[in-house]
PDB file of C-alpha atoms and ligand atoms in Angstrom:
ATOM      1  CA  UNK A  15     144.974 146.080  81.498  1.00  0.00           C
ATOM      2  CA  UNK A  16     143.317 142.686  81.441  1.00  0.00           C
ATOM      3  CA  UNK A  17     141.014 142.596  78.450  1.00  0.00           C
ATOM      4  CA  UNK A  18     139.176 139.708  80.007  1.00  0.00           C
ATOM      5  CA  UNK A  19     136.648 140.503  82.694  1.00  0.00           C
ATOM      6  CA  UNK A  20     136.273 137.742  85.175  1.00  0.00           C
ATOM      7  CA  UNK A  21     132.877 137.778  86.764  1.00  0.00           C
ATOM      8  CA  UNK A  22     133.223 134.539  88.584  1.00  0.00           C
ATOM      9  CA  UNK A  23     136.536 133.230  89.664  1.00  0.00           C
ATOM     10  CA  UNK A  24     136.523 129.714  90.916  1.00  0.00           C
ATOM     11  CA  UNK A  25     139.577 128.360  92.605  1.00  0.00           C
ATOM     12  CA  UNK A  26     140.128 125.095  94.304  1.00  0.00           C
ATOM     13  CA  UNK A  27     139.977 125.008  98.092  1.00  0.00           C
ATOM     14  CA  UNK A  28     142.735 126.821  99.935  1.00  0.00           C
ATOM     15  CA  UNK A  29     144.260 123.648 101.239  1.00  0.00           C
ATOM     16  CA  UNK A  30     146.639 122.001  98.822  1.00  0.00           C
ATOM     17  CA  UNK A  31     145.234 119.006  97.021  1.00  0.00           C
ATOM     18  CA  UNK A  32     147.009 116.016  98.469  1.00  0.00           C
ATOM     19  CA  UNK A  33     149.493 114.534  96.063  1.00  0.00           C
ATOM     20  CA  UNK A  34     147.513 111.333  95.849  1.00  0.00           C
ATOM     21  CA  UNK A  35     144.434 113.024  94.408  1.00  0.00           C
ATOM     22  CA  UNK A  36     146.173 115.327  91.914  1.00  0.00           C
ATOM     23  CA  UNK A  37     145.749 114.338  88.278  1.00  0.00           C
ATOM     24  CA  UNK A  38     146.105 116.243  85.005  1.00  0.00           C
ATOM     25  CA  UNK A  39     142.367 116.948  85.210  1.00  0.00           C
ATOM     26  CA  UNK A  40     142.470 118.396  88.728  1.00  0.00           C
ATOM     27  CA  UNK A  41     140.897 121.832  88.903  1.00  0.00           C
ATOM     28  CA  UNK A  42     143.097 124.874  89.555  1.00  0.00           C
ATOM     29  CA  UNK A  43     140.914 127.868  88.625  1.00  0.00           C
ATOM     30  CA  UNK A  44     138.292 129.012  86.181  1.00  0.00           C
ATOM     31  CA  UNK A  45     136.542 132.224  85.197  1.00  0.00           C
ATOM     32  CA  UNK A  46     133.804 133.453  82.843  1.00  0.00           C
ATOM     33  CA  UNK A  47     133.135 136.767  81.145  1.00  0.00           C
ATOM     34  CA  UNK A  48     130.154 138.866  82.168  1.00  0.00           C
ATOM     35  CA  UNK A  49     128.965 139.138  78.575  1.00  0.00           C
ATOM     36  CA  UNK A  50     126.525 136.482  77.435  1.00  0.00           C
ATOM     37  CA  UNK A  51     125.529 135.279  74.001  1.00  0.00           C
ATOM     38  CA  UNK A  52     122.006 134.296  73.038  1.00  0.00           C
ATOM     39  CA  UNK A  53     121.469 130.644  72.382  1.00  0.00           C
ATOM     40  CA  UNK A  54     121.048 129.748  68.758  1.00  0.00           C
ATOM     41  CA  UNK A  55     123.166 132.761  67.721  1.00  0.00           C
ATOM     42  CA  UNK A  56     126.025 132.789  65.219  1.00  0.00           C
ATOM     43  CA  UNK A  57     128.339 133.311  68.157  1.00  0.00           C
ATOM     44  CA  UNK A  58     127.222 130.055  69.715  1.00  0.00           C
ATOM     45  CA  UNK A  59     127.927 128.051  66.573  1.00  0.00           C
ATOM     46  CA  UNK A  60     131.303 129.809  66.108  1.00  0.00           C
ATOM     47  CA  UNK A  61     132.161 129.017  69.713  1.00  0.00           C
ATOM     48  CA  UNK A  62     131.200 125.383  69.282  1.00  0.00           C
ATOM     49  CA  UNK A  63     133.331 125.085  66.175  1.00  0.00           C
ATOM     50  CA  UNK A  64     136.360 126.648  67.868  1.00  0.00           C
ATOM     51  CA  UNK A  65     136.037 124.359  70.886  1.00  0.00           C
ATOM     52  CA  UNK A  66     135.768 121.327  68.625  1.00  0.00           C
ATOM     53  CA  UNK A  67     138.862 122.384  66.707  1.00  0.00           C
ATOM     54  CA  UNK A  68     140.805 122.896  69.957  1.00  0.00           C
ATOM     55  CA  UNK A  69     139.888 119.401  71.136  1.00  0.00           C
ATOM     56  CA  UNK A  70     140.966 117.940  67.799  1.00  0.00           C
ATOM     57  CA  UNK A  71     144.295 119.803  67.772  1.00  0.00           C
ATOM     58  CA  UNK A  72     145.077 118.680  71.314  1.00  0.00           C
ATOM     59  CA  UNK A  73     145.761 115.146  70.159  1.00  0.00           C
ATOM     60  CA  UNK A  74     148.822 116.243  68.161  1.00  0.00           C
ATOM     61  CA  UNK A  75     150.134 119.475  69.694  1.00  0.00           C
ATOM     62  CA  UNK A  76     150.536 120.917  73.187  1.00  0.00           C
ATOM     63  CA  UNK A  77     149.562 124.454  72.169  1.00  0.00           C
ATOM     64  CA  UNK A  78     147.382 126.005  69.530  1.00  0.00           C
ATOM     65  CA  UNK A  79     145.412 129.163  68.935  1.00  0.00           C
ATOM     66  CA  UNK A  80     142.370 129.475  66.754  1.00  0.00           C
ATOM     67  CA  UNK A  81     140.130 132.242  65.485  1.00  0.00           C
ATOM     68  CA  UNK A  82     136.716 131.864  63.894  1.00  0.00           C
ATOM     69  CA  UNK A  83     135.717 135.093  62.206  1.00  0.00           C
ATOM     70  CA  UNK A  84     132.069 136.013  62.470  1.00  0.00           C
ATOM     71  CA  UNK A  85     130.026 138.044  60.019  1.00  0.00           C
ATOM     72  CA  UNK A  86     128.791 140.572  62.536  1.00  0.00           C
ATOM     73  CA  UNK A  87     130.429 142.666  65.250  1.00  0.00           C
ATOM     74  CA  UNK A  88     131.359 140.616  68.276  1.00  0.00           C
ATOM     75  CA  UNK A  89     130.731 137.308  66.535  1.00  0.00           C
ATOM     76  CA  UNK A  90     134.433 136.491  66.153  1.00  0.00           C
ATOM     77  CA  UNK A  91     135.691 133.935  68.642  1.00  0.00           C
ATOM     78  CA  UNK A  92     139.320 133.623  69.729  1.00  0.00           C
ATOM     79  CA  UNK A  93     140.504 130.543  71.537  1.00  0.00           C
ATOM     80  CA  UNK A  94     143.585 128.661  72.645  1.00  0.00           C
ATOM     81  CA  UNK A  95     144.774 125.817  74.790  1.00  0.00           C
ATOM     82  CA  UNK A  96     148.128 125.121  76.386  1.00  0.00           C
ATOM     83  CA  UNK A  97     149.027 121.749  77.850  1.00  0.00           C
ATOM     84  CA  UNK A  98     151.697 121.216  80.469  1.00  0.00           C
ATOM     85  CA  UNK A  99     154.999 120.897  78.623  1.00  0.00           C
ATOM     86  CA  UNK A 100     155.668 117.316  79.688  1.00  0.00           C
ATOM     87  CA  UNK A 101     152.255 115.813  78.903  1.00  0.00           C
ATOM     88  CA  UNK A 102     151.937 113.128  76.254  1.00  0.00           C
ATOM     89  CA  UNK A 103     149.574 113.982  73.375  1.00  0.00           C
ATOM     90  CA  UNK A 104     146.945 111.510  74.551  1.00  0.00           C
ATOM     91  CA  UNK A 105     146.968 112.992  78.058  1.00  0.00           C
ATOM     92  CA  UNK A 106     146.826 116.513  76.593  1.00  0.00           C
ATOM     93  CA  UNK A 107     143.820 115.627  74.441  1.00  0.00           C
ATOM     94  CA  UNK A 108     142.068 114.081  77.415  1.00  0.00           C
ATOM     95  CA  UNK A 109     142.763 117.140  79.572  1.00  0.00           C
ATOM     96  CA  UNK A 110     141.554 119.634  76.943  1.00  0.00           C
ATOM     97  CA  UNK A 111     138.382 117.632  76.300  1.00  0.00           C
ATOM     98  CA  UNK A 112     137.740 117.563  80.039  1.00  0.00           C
ATOM     99  CA  UNK A 113     138.350 121.330  80.342  1.00  0.00           C
ATOM    100  CA  UNK A 114     136.026 122.150  77.430  1.00  0.00           C
ATOM    101  CA  UNK A 115     133.282 119.992  78.935  1.00  0.00           C
ATOM    102  CA  UNK A 116     133.660 121.704  82.307  1.00  0.00           C
ATOM    103  CA  UNK A 117     133.655 125.177  80.706  1.00  0.00           C
ATOM    104  CA  UNK A 118     130.389 124.281  79.025  1.00  0.00           C
ATOM    105  CA  UNK A 119     128.742 123.953  82.405  1.00  0.00           C
ATOM    106  CA  UNK A 120     130.528 126.571  84.542  1.00  0.00           C
ATOM    107  CA  UNK A 121     130.517 129.268  81.827  1.00  0.00           C
ATOM    108  CA  UNK A 122     127.122 128.471  80.353  1.00  0.00           C
ATOM    109  CA  UNK A 123     126.191 131.123  77.724  1.00  0.00           C
ATOM    110  CA  UNK A 124     129.195 133.336  78.608  1.00  0.00           C
ATOM    111  CA  UNK A 125     131.018 134.890  75.636  1.00  0.00           C
ATOM    112  CA  UNK A 126     134.347 134.170  77.305  1.00  0.00           C
ATOM    113  CA  UNK A 127     135.683 131.522  79.613  1.00  0.00           C
ATOM    114  CA  UNK A 128     139.002 130.250  80.876  1.00  0.00           C
ATOM    115  CA  UNK A 129     139.888 127.165  82.851  1.00  0.00           C
ATOM    116  CA  UNK A 130     143.197 126.010  84.251  1.00  0.00           C
ATOM    117  CA  UNK A 131     143.495 122.367  85.183  1.00  0.00           C
ATOM    118  CA  UNK A 132     146.747 120.831  86.459  1.00  0.00           C
ATOM    119  CA  UNK A 133     147.597 119.601  82.980  1.00  0.00           C
ATOM    120  CA  UNK A 134     146.086 122.176  80.641  1.00  0.00           C
ATOM    121  CA  UNK A 135     144.700 125.671  80.178  1.00  0.00           C
ATOM    122  CA  UNK A 136     141.800 126.525  77.848  1.00  0.00           C
ATOM    123  CA  UNK A 137     140.548 130.022  77.099  1.00  0.00           C
ATOM    124  CA  UNK A 138     138.143 131.634  74.617  1.00  0.00           C
ATOM    125  CA  UNK A 139     136.525 135.027  74.239  1.00  0.00           C
ATOM    126  CA  UNK A 140     135.067 137.400  71.657  1.00  0.00           C
ATOM    127  CA  UNK A 141     137.658 139.981  72.732  1.00  0.00           C
ATOM    128  CA  UNK A 142     141.061 139.124  71.301  1.00  0.00           C
ATOM    129  CA  UNK A 143     143.644 138.125  73.883  1.00  0.00           C
ATOM    130  CA  UNK A 144     145.972 136.193  71.570  1.00  0.00           C
ATOM    131  CA  UNK A 145     149.562 137.323  71.866  1.00  0.00           C
ATOM    132  CA  UNK A 146     148.709 139.707  74.709  1.00  0.00           C
ATOM    133  CA  UNK A 147     150.820 139.387  77.828  1.00  0.00           C
ATOM    134  CA  UNK A 148     148.664 139.303  80.956  1.00  0.00           C
ATOM    135  CA  UNK A 149     150.308 139.427  84.362  1.00  0.00           C
ATOM    136  CA  UNK A 150     147.108 139.706  86.404  1.00  0.00           C
ATOM    137  CA  UNK A 151     147.482 137.542  89.507  1.00  0.00           C
ATOM    138  CA  UNK A 152     144.781 134.915  89.212  1.00  0.00           C
ATOM    139  CA  UNK A 153     145.854 132.463  91.912  1.00  0.00           C
ATOM    140  CA  UNK A 154     148.378 132.894  94.704  1.00  0.00           C
ATOM    141  CA  UNK A 155     148.522 130.079  97.217  1.00  0.00           C
ATOM    142  CA  UNK A 156     151.211 129.262  99.741  1.00  0.00           C
ATOM    143  CA  UNK A 157     151.592 126.137 101.840  1.00  0.00           C
ATOM    144  CA  UNK A 158     152.130 126.086 105.583  1.00  0.00           C
ATOM    145  CA  UNK A 159     155.228 127.781 106.990  1.00  0.00           C
ATOM    146  CA  UNK A 160     157.995 125.218 107.280  1.00  0.00           C
ATOM    147  CA  UNK A 161     161.111 125.032 109.396  1.00  0.00           C
ATOM    148  CA  UNK A 162     163.643 123.799 106.858  1.00  0.00           C
ATOM    149  CA  UNK A 163     167.335 124.243 107.516  1.00  0.00           C
ATOM    150  CA  UNK A 164     169.247 126.860 105.572  1.00  0.00           C
ATOM    151  CA  UNK A 165     170.225 124.186 103.038  1.00  0.00           C
ATOM    152  CA  UNK A 166     166.556 123.551 102.287  1.00  0.00           C
ATOM    153  CA  UNK A 167     165.905 127.235 101.644  1.00  0.00           C
ATOM    154  CA  UNK A 168     169.054 127.564  99.572  1.00  0.00           C
ATOM    155  CA  UNK A 169     167.882 124.702  97.348  1.00  0.00           C
ATOM    156  CA  UNK A 170     164.459 126.347  97.020  1.00  0.00           C
ATOM    157  CA  UNK A 171     166.083 129.648  96.028  1.00  0.00           C
ATOM    158  CA  UNK A 172     168.323 127.887  93.540  1.00  0.00           C
ATOM    159  CA  UNK A 173     165.306 126.217  91.921  1.00  0.00           C
ATOM    160  CA  UNK A 174     163.441 129.536  91.717  1.00  0.00           C
ATOM    161  CA  UNK A 175     166.501 131.232  90.239  1.00  0.00           C
ATOM    162  CA  UNK A 176     166.732 128.466  87.654  1.00  0.00           C
ATOM    163  CA  UNK A 177     163.054 128.912  86.724  1.00  0.00           C
ATOM    164  CA  UNK A 178     163.522 132.667  86.335  1.00  0.00           C
ATOM    165  CA  UNK A 179     166.670 132.374  84.207  1.00  0.00           C
ATOM    166  CA  UNK A 180     165.996 133.082  80.555  1.00  0.00           C
ATOM    167  CA  UNK A 181     167.891 130.051  79.287  1.00  0.00           C
ATOM    168  CA  UNK A 182     168.587 128.005  82.360  1.00  0.00           C
ATOM    169  CA  UNK A 183     169.396 124.945  80.338  1.00  0.00           C
ATOM    170  CA  UNK A 184     171.482 126.857  77.813  1.00  0.00           C
ATOM    171  CA  UNK A 185     168.971 125.889  75.167  1.00  0.00           C
ATOM    172  CA  UNK A 186     167.509 129.312  74.490  1.00  0.00           C
ATOM    173  CA  UNK A 187     163.849 130.138  74.837  1.00  0.00           C
ATOM    174  CA  UNK A 188     162.096 127.744  77.208  1.00  0.00           C
ATOM    175  CA  UNK A 189     158.356 128.314  77.656  1.00  0.00           C
ATOM    176  CA  UNK A 190     158.217 125.237  79.925  1.00  0.00           C
ATOM    177  CA  UNK A 191     160.781 124.978  82.700  1.00  0.00           C
ATOM    178  CA  UNK A 192     161.174 122.238  85.284  1.00  0.00           C
ATOM    179  CA  UNK A 193     163.849 122.399  87.926  1.00  0.00           C
ATOM    180  CA  UNK A 194     164.815 120.368  90.934  1.00  0.00           C
ATOM    181  CA  UNK A 195     167.425 120.384  93.660  1.00  0.00           C
ATOM    182  CA  UNK A 196     167.388 117.711  96.323  1.00  0.00           C
ATOM    183  CA  UNK A 197     163.859 117.558  97.698  1.00  0.00           C
ATOM    184  CA  UNK A 198     162.761 120.791  96.003  1.00  0.00           C
ATOM    185  CA  UNK A 199     160.905 120.775  92.687  1.00  0.00           C
ATOM    186  CA  UNK A 200     159.817 123.732  90.625  1.00  0.00           C
ATOM    187  CA  UNK A 201     157.919 124.277  87.397  1.00  0.00           C
ATOM    188  CA  UNK A 202     157.075 127.331  85.313  1.00  0.00           C
ATOM    189  CA  UNK A 203     155.244 127.679  82.026  1.00  0.00           C
ATOM    190  CA  UNK A 204     153.995 130.334  79.649  1.00  0.00           C
ATOM    191  CA  UNK A 205     150.994 130.087  77.369  1.00  0.00           C
ATOM    192  CA  UNK A 206     152.359 129.527  73.864  1.00  0.00           C
ATOM    193  CA  UNK A 207     151.056 132.778  72.382  1.00  0.00           C
ATOM    194  CA  UNK A 208     153.667 134.868  74.230  1.00  0.00           C
ATOM    195  CA  UNK A 209     156.946 135.602  72.520  1.00  0.00           C
ATOM    196  CA  UNK A 210     160.252 134.864  74.260  1.00  0.00           C
ATOM    197  CA  UNK A 211     160.571 138.320  75.802  1.00  0.00           C
ATOM    198  CA  UNK A 212     156.997 138.405  77.095  1.00  0.00           C
ATOM    199  CA  UNK A 213     157.284 134.873  78.462  1.00  0.00           C
ATOM    200  CA  UNK A 214     160.494 135.733  80.270  1.00  0.00           C
ATOM    201  CA  UNK A 215     158.966 138.879  81.751  1.00  0.00           C
ATOM    202  CA  UNK A 216     155.862 136.952  82.867  1.00  0.00           C
ATOM    203  CA  UNK A 217     157.820 134.102  84.496  1.00  0.00           C
ATOM    204  CA  UNK A 218     160.183 136.515  86.275  1.00  0.00           C
ATOM    205  CA  UNK A 219     157.131 138.302  87.694  1.00  0.00           C
ATOM    206  CA  UNK A 220     155.528 135.031  88.838  1.00  0.00           C
ATOM    207  CA  UNK A 221     158.759 133.797  90.453  1.00  0.00           C
ATOM    208  CA  UNK A 222     159.231 137.177  92.154  1.00  0.00           C
ATOM    209  CA  UNK A 223     155.749 136.928  93.698  1.00  0.00           C
ATOM    210  CA  UNK A 224     156.404 133.349  94.800  1.00  0.00           C
ATOM    211  CA  UNK A 225     159.638 134.364  96.487  1.00  0.00           C
ATOM    212  CA  UNK A 226     158.124 137.402  98.175  1.00  0.00           C
ATOM    213  CA  UNK A 227     154.808 135.942  99.275  1.00  0.00           C
ATOM    214  CA  UNK A 228     155.538 132.274  99.902  1.00  0.00           C
ATOM    215  CA  UNK A 229     158.960 132.974 101.403  1.00  0.00           C
ATOM    216  CA  UNK A 230     158.800 130.489 104.280  1.00  0.00           C
ATOM    217  CA  UNK A 231     156.181 128.127 102.883  1.00  0.00           C
ATOM    218  CA  UNK A 232     156.645 124.477 102.059  1.00  0.00           C
ATOM    219  CA  UNK A 233     155.073 124.998  98.647  1.00  0.00           C
ATOM    220  CA  UNK A 234     153.729 127.868  96.578  1.00  0.00           C
ATOM    221  CA  UNK A 235     151.715 128.484  93.407  1.00  0.00           C
ATOM    222  CA  UNK A 236     151.425 131.743  91.491  1.00  0.00           C
ATOM    223  CA  UNK A 237     149.245 131.735  88.372  1.00  0.00           C
ATOM    224  CA  UNK A 238     149.237 134.929  86.315  1.00  0.00           C
ATOM    225  CA  UNK A 239     147.007 135.484  83.289  1.00  0.00           C
ATOM    226  CA  UNK A 240     149.510 133.980  80.828  1.00  0.00           C
ATOM    227  CA  UNK A 241     152.082 132.075  82.903  1.00  0.00           C
ATOM    228  CA  UNK A 242     152.665 130.358  86.207  1.00  0.00           C
ATOM    229  CA  UNK A 243     155.427 129.337  88.577  1.00  0.00           C
ATOM    230  CA  UNK A 244     155.196 126.715  91.341  1.00  0.00           C
ATOM    231  CA  UNK A 245     157.555 125.079  93.786  1.00  0.00           C
ATOM    232  CA  UNK A 246     157.326 122.439  96.483  1.00  0.00           C
ATOM    233  CA  UNK A 247     159.528 120.689  98.947  1.00  0.00           C
ATOM    234  CA  UNK A 248     159.393 116.959  98.346  1.00  0.00           C
ATOM    235  CA  UNK A 249     156.551 115.138  99.973  1.00  0.00           C
ATOM    236  CA  UNK A 250     154.731 118.331 100.893  1.00  0.00           C
ATOM    237  CA  UNK A 251     153.111 118.925  97.567  1.00  0.00           C
ATOM    238  CA  UNK A 252     154.617 117.053  94.686  1.00  0.00           C
ATOM    239  CA  UNK A 253     153.457 118.463  91.387  1.00  0.00           C
ATOM    240  CA  UNK A 254     152.041 115.523  89.546  1.00  0.00           C
ATOM    241  CA  UNK A 255     154.098 115.821  86.421  1.00  0.00           C
ATOM    242  CA  UNK A 256     154.766 113.360  83.710  1.00  0.00           C
ATOM    243  CA  UNK A 257     152.549 112.108  81.011  1.00  0.00           C
ATOM    244  CA  UNK A 258     149.421 110.211  81.595  1.00  0.00           C
ATOM    245  CA  UNK A 259     147.795 110.091  84.970  1.00  0.00           C
ATOM    246  CA  UNK A 260     145.497 107.729  83.228  1.00  0.00           C
ATOM    247  CA  UNK A 261     145.206 105.199  86.005  1.00  0.00           C
ATOM    248  CA  UNK A 262     142.249 105.387  88.305  1.00  0.00           C
ATOM    249  CA  UNK A 263     143.238 106.867  91.582  1.00  0.00           C
ATOM    250  CA  UNK A 264     142.445 104.726  94.626  1.00  0.00           C
ATOM    251  CA  UNK A 265     142.121 107.758  96.921  1.00  0.00           C
ATOM    252  CA  UNK A 266     139.681 109.428  94.579  1.00  0.00           C
ATOM    253  CA  UNK A 267     137.698 106.193  94.440  1.00  0.00           C
ATOM    254  CA  UNK A 268     137.634 106.031  98.249  1.00  0.00           C
ATOM    255  CA  UNK A 269     136.440 109.629  98.403  1.00  0.00           C
ATOM    256  CA  UNK A 270     133.696 108.884  95.901  1.00  0.00           C
ATOM    257  CA  UNK A 271     132.635 105.794  97.827  1.00  0.00           C
ATOM    258  CA  UNK A 272     132.581 107.789 101.043  1.00  0.00           C
ATOM    259  CA  UNK A 273     130.458 110.463  99.383  1.00  0.00           C
ATOM    260  CA  UNK A 274     127.984 107.817  98.233  1.00  0.00           C
ATOM    261  CA  UNK A 275     127.826 106.248 101.703  1.00  0.00           C
ATOM    262  CA  UNK A 276     127.314 109.628 103.367  1.00  0.00           C
ATOM    263  CA  UNK A 277     124.606 110.390 100.822  1.00  0.00           C
ATOM    264  CA  UNK A 278     122.881 107.082 101.548  1.00  0.00           C
ATOM    265  CA  UNK A 279     123.002 107.623 105.317  1.00  0.00           C
ATOM    266  CA  UNK A 280     121.587 111.125 104.885  1.00  0.00           C
ATOM    267  CA  UNK A 281     118.842 109.746 102.644  1.00  0.00           C
ATOM    268  CA  UNK A 282     117.895 107.005 105.110  1.00  0.00           C
ATOM    269  CA  UNK A 283     117.935 109.487 108.008  1.00  0.00           C
ATOM    270  CA  UNK A 284     115.639 111.762 106.052  1.00  0.00           C
ATOM    271  CA  UNK A 285     113.189 108.948 105.305  1.00  0.00           C
ATOM    272  CA  UNK A 286     113.178 107.847 108.960  1.00  0.00           C
ATOM    273  CA  UNK A 287     112.489 111.404 110.158  1.00  0.00           C
ATOM    274  CA  UNK A 288     109.830 111.856 107.495  1.00  0.00           C
ATOM    275  CA  UNK A 289     108.070 108.593 108.432  1.00  0.00           C
ATOM    276  CA  UNK A 290     108.199 109.504 112.126  1.00  0.00           C
ATOM    277  CA  UNK A 291     106.698 112.887 111.322  1.00  0.00           C
ATOM    278  CA  UNK A 292     104.038 111.313 109.141  1.00  0.00           C
ATOM    279  CA  UNK A 293     102.953 108.766 111.767  1.00  0.00           C
ATOM    280  CA  UNK A 294     102.972 111.457 114.463  1.00  0.00           C
ATOM    281  CA  UNK A 295     100.877 113.726 112.237  1.00  0.00           C
ATOM    282  CA  UNK A 296      98.408 110.907 111.437  1.00  0.00           C
ATOM    283  CA  UNK A 297      98.056 110.058 115.127  1.00  0.00           C
ATOM    284  CA  UNK A 298      97.230 113.701 115.845  1.00  0.00           C
ATOM    285  CA  UNK A 299      94.746 113.888 112.994  1.00  0.00           C
ATOM    286  CA  UNK A 300      93.086 110.713 114.190  1.00  0.00           C
ATOM    287  CA  UNK A 301      92.948 112.066 117.734  1.00  0.00           C
ATOM    288  CA  UNK A 302      91.455 115.335 116.556  1.00  0.00           C
ATOM    289  CA  UNK A 303      88.836 113.614 114.429  1.00  0.00           C
ATOM    290  CA  UNK A 304      87.766 111.373 117.288  1.00  0.00           C
ATOM    291  CA  UNK A 305      87.582 114.326 119.624  1.00  0.00           C
ATOM    292  CA  UNK A 306      85.815 116.626 117.201  1.00  0.00           C
ATOM    293  CA  UNK A 307      83.118 114.172 116.159  1.00  0.00           C
ATOM    294  CA  UNK A 308      80.961 114.419 119.307  1.00  0.00           C
ATOM    295  CA  UNK A 309      81.166 118.219 119.252  1.00  0.00           C
ATOM    296  CA  UNK A 310      80.175 118.450 115.637  1.00  0.00           C
ATOM    297  CA  UNK A 311      76.398 118.983 115.522  1.00  0.00           C
ATOM    298  CA  UNK A 312      76.134 117.107 112.231  1.00  0.00           C
TER     299      UNK A 312
HETATM  300  C1  LIG B   2     131.326 140.408  72.784  1.00  0.00           C
HETATM  301  O1  LIG B   2     129.981 140.025  72.869  1.00  0.00           O
HETATM  302  C2  LIG B   2     129.205 140.875  73.683  1.00  0.00           C
HETATM  303  C3  LIG B   2     127.811 140.272  73.820  1.00  0.00           C
HETATM  304  O2  LIG B   2     127.258 139.931  72.582  1.00  0.00           O
HETATM  305  C4  LIG B   2     129.177 142.277  73.097  1.00  0.00           C
HETATM  306  O3  LIG B   2     128.454 143.129  73.926  1.00  0.00           O
HETATM  307  C5  LIG B   2     130.607 142.776  72.973  1.00  0.00           C
HETATM  308  O4  LIG B   2     130.603 144.035  72.321  1.00  0.00           O
HETATM  309  C6  LIG B   2     131.443 141.794  72.186  1.00  0.00           C
HETATM  310  N1  LIG B   2     132.828 142.226  72.185  1.00  0.00           N
HETATM  311  C7  LIG B   2     133.464 142.490  71.058  1.00  0.00           C
HETATM  312  C8  LIG B   2     134.891 142.900  71.204  1.00  0.00           C
HETATM  313  O5  LIG B   2     132.947 142.405  69.977  1.00  0.00           O
HETATM  314  C1  LIG B   3     148.219 131.526  66.073  1.00  0.00           C
HETATM  315  O1  LIG B   3     148.272 130.439  65.168  1.00  0.00           O
HETATM  316  C2  LIG B   3     148.818 130.787  63.901  1.00  0.00           C
HETATM  317  C3  LIG B   3     148.671 129.586  62.987  1.00  0.00           C
HETATM  318  O2  LIG B   3     148.803 128.405  63.677  1.00  0.00           O
HETATM  319  C4  LIG B   3     150.252 131.224  64.101  1.00  0.00           C
HETATM  320  O3  LIG B   3     150.838 131.554  62.858  1.00  0.00           O
HETATM  321  C5  LIG B   3     150.279 132.422  65.010  1.00  0.00           C
HETATM  322  O4  LIG B   3     151.602 132.799  65.273  1.00  0.00           O
HETATM  323  C6  LIG B   3     149.581 132.109  66.311  1.00  0.00           C
HETATM  324  N1  LIG B   3     149.458 133.332  67.083  1.00  0.00           N
HETATM  325  C7  LIG B   3     149.757 133.367  68.358  1.00  0.00           C
HETATM  326  C8  LIG B   3     149.585 134.670  69.017  1.00  0.00           C
HETATM  327  O5  LIG B   3     150.150 132.397  68.977  1.00  0.00           O
END
């Protein structure tokens, strides 16, 4: 049973983000609890201190959990973050800071919130969720159906099988797994509070859903409460891995510029219409006044 009630669940648009615009800070999903705290309360200051400590920890570790015990019932805050296993510390810190800032606006005054960006996951609540496996399906997205040859599907299946294997690399417990075969890439990751058995169970479930529901798709994403699995055929939806993503993205810049231009055009159009209306209205008023004057006995 998910201990975390999601009132709002935001997910990115159904179309896959194009590879060019995907960065570690790209939005995947977010949710907030229905319960609210009152501003100025102990809970608010406990929450602020836990979020600050998560941001600070993110510059030297890829996972941490934190608990700030409150004096009263319900004042205790539990929180964690998990960065993508191949992020550099600087990129992890940047991602977590970005996630915390976004949570502050999308989950304003909510006791609990969670946000998954491409590069990191941040969650907090006054109900403990630390160490609790959660296989609730939060996001399931499949790309367009593709006509790959049998070799392409075999490589996809091999990558998924690798992700689902407990110790694919022979190195024992792997909470972060990246696999590739030819043009197919796959990635799976658990949140660091799960133990090896729970992580394995969660990833196997996510991979099973991917296989069943995105069977003929060019890419697929399944995010469960505490783990995810994703695959893509090269070029269709590369998962922006690697550390960094610090550089400014030209496509994002172009989109921003376009948005500004469209905004300007809309603004000018509005002013033109408003002025036309105003002059029309004034003409009418003038006309009415001229007409009404002779009739008016005064
Ligand atoms: C969390 O906070 C809400 C709102 O203050 C409260 O109703 C709820 O009982 C709290 N939950 C726990 C587990 O204390
Ligand atoms: C939470 O953090 C503490 C101290 O860092 C650690 O000992 C504990 O195992 C962690 N718990 C979970 C569920 O990750």
